[in-house]
XYZ file of N, CA and C in Angstrom:
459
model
N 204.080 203.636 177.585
C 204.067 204.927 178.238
C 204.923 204.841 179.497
N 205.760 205.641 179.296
C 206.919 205.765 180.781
C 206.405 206.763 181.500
N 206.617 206.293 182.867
C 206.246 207.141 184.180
C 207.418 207.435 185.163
N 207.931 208.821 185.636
C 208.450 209.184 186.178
C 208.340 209.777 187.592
N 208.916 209.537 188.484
C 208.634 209.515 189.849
C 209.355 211.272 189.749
N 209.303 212.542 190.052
C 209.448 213.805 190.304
C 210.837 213.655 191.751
N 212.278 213.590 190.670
C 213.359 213.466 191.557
C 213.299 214.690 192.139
N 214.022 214.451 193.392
C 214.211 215.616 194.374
C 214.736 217.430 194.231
N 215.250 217.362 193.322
C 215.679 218.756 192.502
C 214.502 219.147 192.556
N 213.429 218.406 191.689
C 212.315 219.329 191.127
C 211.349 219.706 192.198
N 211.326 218.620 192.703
C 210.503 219.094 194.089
C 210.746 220.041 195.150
N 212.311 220.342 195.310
C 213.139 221.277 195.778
C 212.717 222.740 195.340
N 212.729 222.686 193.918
C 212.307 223.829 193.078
C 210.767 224.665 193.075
N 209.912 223.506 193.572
C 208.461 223.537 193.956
C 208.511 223.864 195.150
N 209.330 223.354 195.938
C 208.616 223.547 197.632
C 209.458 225.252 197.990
N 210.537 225.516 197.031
C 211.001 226.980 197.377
C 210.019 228.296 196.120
N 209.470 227.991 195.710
C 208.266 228.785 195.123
C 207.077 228.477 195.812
N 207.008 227.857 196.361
C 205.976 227.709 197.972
C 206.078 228.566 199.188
N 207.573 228.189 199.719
C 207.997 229.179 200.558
C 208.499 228.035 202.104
N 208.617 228.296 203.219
C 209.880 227.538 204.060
C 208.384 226.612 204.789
N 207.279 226.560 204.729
C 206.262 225.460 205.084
C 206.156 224.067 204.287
N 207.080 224.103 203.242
C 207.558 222.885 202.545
C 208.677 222.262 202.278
N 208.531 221.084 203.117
C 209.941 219.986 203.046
C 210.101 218.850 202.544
N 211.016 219.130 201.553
C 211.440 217.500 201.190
C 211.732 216.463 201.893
N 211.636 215.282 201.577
C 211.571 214.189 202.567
C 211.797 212.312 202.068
N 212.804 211.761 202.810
C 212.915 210.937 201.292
C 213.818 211.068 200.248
N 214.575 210.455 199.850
C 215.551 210.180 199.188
C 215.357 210.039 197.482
N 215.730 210.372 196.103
C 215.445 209.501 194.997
C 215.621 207.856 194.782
N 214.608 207.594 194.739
C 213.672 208.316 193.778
C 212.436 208.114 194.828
N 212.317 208.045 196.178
C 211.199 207.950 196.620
C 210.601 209.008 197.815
N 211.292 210.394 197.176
C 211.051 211.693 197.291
C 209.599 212.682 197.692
N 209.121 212.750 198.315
C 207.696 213.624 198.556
C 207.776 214.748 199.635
N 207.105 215.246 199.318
C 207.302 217.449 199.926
C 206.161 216.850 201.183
N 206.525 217.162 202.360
C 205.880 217.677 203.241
C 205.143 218.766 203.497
N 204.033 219.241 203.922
C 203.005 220.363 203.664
C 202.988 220.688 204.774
N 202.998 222.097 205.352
C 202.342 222.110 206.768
C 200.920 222.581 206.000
N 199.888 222.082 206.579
C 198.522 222.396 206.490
C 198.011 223.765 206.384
N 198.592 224.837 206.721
C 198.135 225.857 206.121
C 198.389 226.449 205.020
N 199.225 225.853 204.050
C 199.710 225.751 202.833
C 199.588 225.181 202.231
N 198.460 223.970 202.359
C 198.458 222.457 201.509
C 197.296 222.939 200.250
N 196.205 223.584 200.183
C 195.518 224.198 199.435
C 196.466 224.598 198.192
N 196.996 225.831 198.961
C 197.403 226.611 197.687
C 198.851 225.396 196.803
N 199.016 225.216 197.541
C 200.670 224.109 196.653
C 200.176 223.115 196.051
N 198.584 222.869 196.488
C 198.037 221.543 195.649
C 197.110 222.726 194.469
N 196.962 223.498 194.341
C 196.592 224.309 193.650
C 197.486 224.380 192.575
N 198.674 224.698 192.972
C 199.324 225.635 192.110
C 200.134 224.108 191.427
N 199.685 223.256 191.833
C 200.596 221.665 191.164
C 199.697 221.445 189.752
N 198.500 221.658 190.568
C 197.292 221.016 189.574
C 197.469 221.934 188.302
N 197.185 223.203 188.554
C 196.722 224.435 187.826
C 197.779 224.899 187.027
N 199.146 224.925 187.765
C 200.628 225.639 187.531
C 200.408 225.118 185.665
N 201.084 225.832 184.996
C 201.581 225.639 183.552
C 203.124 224.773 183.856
N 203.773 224.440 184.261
C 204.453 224.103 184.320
C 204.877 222.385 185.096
N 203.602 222.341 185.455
C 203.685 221.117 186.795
C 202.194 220.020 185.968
N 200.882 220.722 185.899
C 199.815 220.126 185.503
C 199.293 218.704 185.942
N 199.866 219.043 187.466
C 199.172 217.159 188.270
C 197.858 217.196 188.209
N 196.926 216.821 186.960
C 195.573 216.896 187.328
C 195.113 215.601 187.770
N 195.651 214.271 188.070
C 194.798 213.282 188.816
C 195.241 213.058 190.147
N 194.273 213.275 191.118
C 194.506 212.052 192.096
C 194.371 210.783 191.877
N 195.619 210.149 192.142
C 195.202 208.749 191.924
C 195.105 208.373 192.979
N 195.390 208.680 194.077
C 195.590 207.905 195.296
C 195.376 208.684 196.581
N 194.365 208.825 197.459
C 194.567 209.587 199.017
C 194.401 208.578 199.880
N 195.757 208.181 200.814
C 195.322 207.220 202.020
C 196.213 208.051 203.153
N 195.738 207.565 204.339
C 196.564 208.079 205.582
C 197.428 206.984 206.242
N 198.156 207.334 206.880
C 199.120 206.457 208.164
C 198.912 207.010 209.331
N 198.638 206.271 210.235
C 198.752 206.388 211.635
C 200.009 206.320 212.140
N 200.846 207.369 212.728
C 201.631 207.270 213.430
C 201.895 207.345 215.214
N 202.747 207.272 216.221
C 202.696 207.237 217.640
C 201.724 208.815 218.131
N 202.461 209.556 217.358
C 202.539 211.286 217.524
C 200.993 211.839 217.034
N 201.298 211.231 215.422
C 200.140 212.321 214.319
C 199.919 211.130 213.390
N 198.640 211.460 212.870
C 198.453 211.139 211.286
C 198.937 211.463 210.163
N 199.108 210.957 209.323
C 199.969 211.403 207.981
C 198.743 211.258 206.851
N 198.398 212.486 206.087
C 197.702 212.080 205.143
C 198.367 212.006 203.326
N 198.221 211.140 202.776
C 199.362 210.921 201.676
C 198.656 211.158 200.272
N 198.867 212.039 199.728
C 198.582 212.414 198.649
C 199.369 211.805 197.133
N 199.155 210.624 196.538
C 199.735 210.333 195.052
C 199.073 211.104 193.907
N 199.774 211.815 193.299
C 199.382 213.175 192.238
C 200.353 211.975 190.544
N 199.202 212.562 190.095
C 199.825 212.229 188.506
C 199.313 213.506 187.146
N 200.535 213.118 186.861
C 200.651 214.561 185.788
C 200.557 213.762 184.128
N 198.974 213.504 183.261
C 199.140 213.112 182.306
C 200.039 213.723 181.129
N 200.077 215.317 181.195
C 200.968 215.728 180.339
C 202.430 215.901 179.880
N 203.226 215.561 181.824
C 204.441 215.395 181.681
C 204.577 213.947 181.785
N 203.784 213.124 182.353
C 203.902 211.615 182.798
C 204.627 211.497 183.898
N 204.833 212.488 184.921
C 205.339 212.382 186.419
C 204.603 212.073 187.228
N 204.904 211.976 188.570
C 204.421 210.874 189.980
C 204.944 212.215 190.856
N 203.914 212.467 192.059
C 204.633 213.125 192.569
C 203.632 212.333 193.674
N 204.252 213.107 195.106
C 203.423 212.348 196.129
C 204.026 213.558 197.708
N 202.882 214.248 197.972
C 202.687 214.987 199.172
C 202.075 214.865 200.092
N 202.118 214.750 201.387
C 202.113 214.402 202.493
C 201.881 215.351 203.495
N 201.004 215.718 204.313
C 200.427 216.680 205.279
C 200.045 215.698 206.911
N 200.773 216.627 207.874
C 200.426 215.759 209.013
C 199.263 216.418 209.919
N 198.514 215.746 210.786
C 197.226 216.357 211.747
C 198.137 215.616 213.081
N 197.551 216.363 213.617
C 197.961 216.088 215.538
C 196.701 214.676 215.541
N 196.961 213.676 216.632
C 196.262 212.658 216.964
C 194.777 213.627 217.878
N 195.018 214.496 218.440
C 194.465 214.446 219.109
C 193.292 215.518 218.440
N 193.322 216.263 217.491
C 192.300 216.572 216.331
C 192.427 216.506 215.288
N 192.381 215.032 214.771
C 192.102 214.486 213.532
C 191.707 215.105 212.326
N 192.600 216.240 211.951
C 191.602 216.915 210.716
C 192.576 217.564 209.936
N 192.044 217.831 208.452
C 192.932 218.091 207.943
C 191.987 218.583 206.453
N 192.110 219.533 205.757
C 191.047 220.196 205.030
C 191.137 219.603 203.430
N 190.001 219.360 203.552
C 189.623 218.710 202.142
C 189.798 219.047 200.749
N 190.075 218.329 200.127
C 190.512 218.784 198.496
C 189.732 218.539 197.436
N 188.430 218.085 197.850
C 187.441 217.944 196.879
C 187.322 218.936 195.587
N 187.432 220.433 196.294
C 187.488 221.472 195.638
C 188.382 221.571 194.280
N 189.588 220.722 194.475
C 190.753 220.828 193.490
C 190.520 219.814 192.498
N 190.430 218.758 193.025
C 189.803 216.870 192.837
C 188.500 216.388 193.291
N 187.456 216.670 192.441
C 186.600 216.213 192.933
C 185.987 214.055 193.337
N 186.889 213.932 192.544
C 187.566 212.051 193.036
C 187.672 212.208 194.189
N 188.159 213.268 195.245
C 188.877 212.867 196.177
C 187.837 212.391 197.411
N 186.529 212.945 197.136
C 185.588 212.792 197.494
C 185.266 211.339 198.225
N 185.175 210.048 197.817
C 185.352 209.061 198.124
C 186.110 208.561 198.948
N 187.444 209.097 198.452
C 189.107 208.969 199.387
C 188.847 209.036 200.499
N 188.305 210.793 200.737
C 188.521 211.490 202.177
C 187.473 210.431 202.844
N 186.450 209.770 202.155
C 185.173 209.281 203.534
C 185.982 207.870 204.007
N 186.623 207.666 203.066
C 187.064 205.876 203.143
C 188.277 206.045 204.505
N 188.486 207.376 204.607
C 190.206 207.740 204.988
C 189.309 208.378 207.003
N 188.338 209.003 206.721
C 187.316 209.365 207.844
C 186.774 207.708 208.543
N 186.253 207.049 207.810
C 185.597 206.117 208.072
C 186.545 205.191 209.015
N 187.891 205.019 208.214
C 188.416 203.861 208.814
C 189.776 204.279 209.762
N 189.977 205.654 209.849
C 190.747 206.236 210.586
C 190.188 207.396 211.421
N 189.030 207.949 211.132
C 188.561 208.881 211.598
C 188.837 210.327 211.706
N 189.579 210.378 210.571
C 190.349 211.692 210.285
C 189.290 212.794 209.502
N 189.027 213.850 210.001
C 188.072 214.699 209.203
C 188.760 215.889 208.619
N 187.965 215.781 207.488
C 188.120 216.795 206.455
C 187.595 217.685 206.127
N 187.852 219.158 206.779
C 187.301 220.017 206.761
C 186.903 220.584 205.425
N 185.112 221.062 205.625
C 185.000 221.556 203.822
C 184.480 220.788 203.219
N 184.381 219.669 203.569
C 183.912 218.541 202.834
C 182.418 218.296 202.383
N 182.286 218.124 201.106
C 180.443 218.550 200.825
C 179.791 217.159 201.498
N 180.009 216.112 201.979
C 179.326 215.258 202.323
C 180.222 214.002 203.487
N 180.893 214.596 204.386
C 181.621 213.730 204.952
C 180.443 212.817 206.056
N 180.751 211.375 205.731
C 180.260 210.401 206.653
C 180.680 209.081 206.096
N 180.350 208.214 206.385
C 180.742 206.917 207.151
C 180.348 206.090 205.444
N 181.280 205.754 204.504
C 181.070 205.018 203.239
C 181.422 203.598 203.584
N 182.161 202.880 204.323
C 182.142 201.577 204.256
C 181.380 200.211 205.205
N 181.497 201.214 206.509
C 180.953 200.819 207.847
C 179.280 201.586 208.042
N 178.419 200.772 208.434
C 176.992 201.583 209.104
C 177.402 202.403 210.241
N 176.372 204.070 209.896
C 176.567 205.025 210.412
C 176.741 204.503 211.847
N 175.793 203.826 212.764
C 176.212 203.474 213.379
C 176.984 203.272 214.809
N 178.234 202.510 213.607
C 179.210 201.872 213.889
C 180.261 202.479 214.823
N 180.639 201.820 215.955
C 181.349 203.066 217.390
C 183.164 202.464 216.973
N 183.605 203.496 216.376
C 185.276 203.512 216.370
C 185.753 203.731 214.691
N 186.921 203.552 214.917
C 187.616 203.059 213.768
C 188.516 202.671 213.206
N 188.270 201.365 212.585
C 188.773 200.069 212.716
C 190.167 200.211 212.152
N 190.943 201.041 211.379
C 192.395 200.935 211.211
C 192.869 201.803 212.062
N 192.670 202.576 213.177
C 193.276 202.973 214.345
C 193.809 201.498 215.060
N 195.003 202.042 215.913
C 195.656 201.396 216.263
C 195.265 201.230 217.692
N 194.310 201.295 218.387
C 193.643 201.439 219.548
C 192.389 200.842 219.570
N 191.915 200.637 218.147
C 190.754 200.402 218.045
C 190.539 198.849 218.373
N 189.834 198.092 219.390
C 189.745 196.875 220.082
C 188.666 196.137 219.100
N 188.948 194.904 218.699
C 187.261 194.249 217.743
C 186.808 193.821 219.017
N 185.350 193.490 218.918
C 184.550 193.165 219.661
C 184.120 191.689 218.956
N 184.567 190.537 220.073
C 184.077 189.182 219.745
C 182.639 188.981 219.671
N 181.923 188.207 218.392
C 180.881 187.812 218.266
C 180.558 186.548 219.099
N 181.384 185.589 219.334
C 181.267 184.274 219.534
C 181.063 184.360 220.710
């Protein structure tokens, strides 16, 4: 079974039936649409749902910490065409949030707490957001780049 990464044309073609809140980004073949967040719903909607597109798995939600903002990274797979696509939505550092997709993917469920937990990024909407890897607890979070360990010894 061959898998295809969604070259930049097509994504071009997607993010202008979206409308000018979506940018390509990235070169072929390692190409992904930028979201501004008040559009990330409906374009992950219309990927999943569209007759033409049919990304019904998440396979993958992780974030990056950057100087500025967070990046939250969406890997989408389409069993019927066998494409890869991969979208990307940024939050300001300084309110960590960014609205949940459980609704579309209910997998994603897990993602978003693992992605809260260890970055502290919240997901608005979310039927059960809290703390899956670390005890509730637990003060910080540990893949922030600020975040100090505390010596046992």
């Amino acid at each position: 079974m061959s898998r295809q990464i969604m070259k930049r044309a097509e994504l071009e073609s997607l993010a202008a039936a979206t409308g000018p809140d979506v940018e390509i980004i990235g070169e072929d073949p390692y190409c992904a649409m930028l979201v501004e967040q008040k559009v990330l719903l409906t374009l992950l909607r219309r990927i999943k749902d569209g007759e033409e597109y049919r990304f019904d798995l998440l396979s993958n939600l992780t974030a990056v910490e950057y100087p500025e903002y967070f990046e939250v990274v969406y890997h989408l797979y389409s069993r019927a065409l066998r494409k890869l696509a991969t979208v990307k939505t940024r939050s300001a550092k300084e309110k960590a949030e960014v609205v949940s997709v459980t609704g579309i993917w209910p997998g994603a469920d897990f993602q978003e707490r693992e992605v809260y937990d260890l970055l502290g990024i919240s997901f608005t909407g979310h039927p059960n957001l809290r703390r899956i890897l670390l005890p509730e607890d637990f003060n910080g979070h540990p893949l922030r780049k600020e975040f100090k360990a505390v010596s046992r010894g």
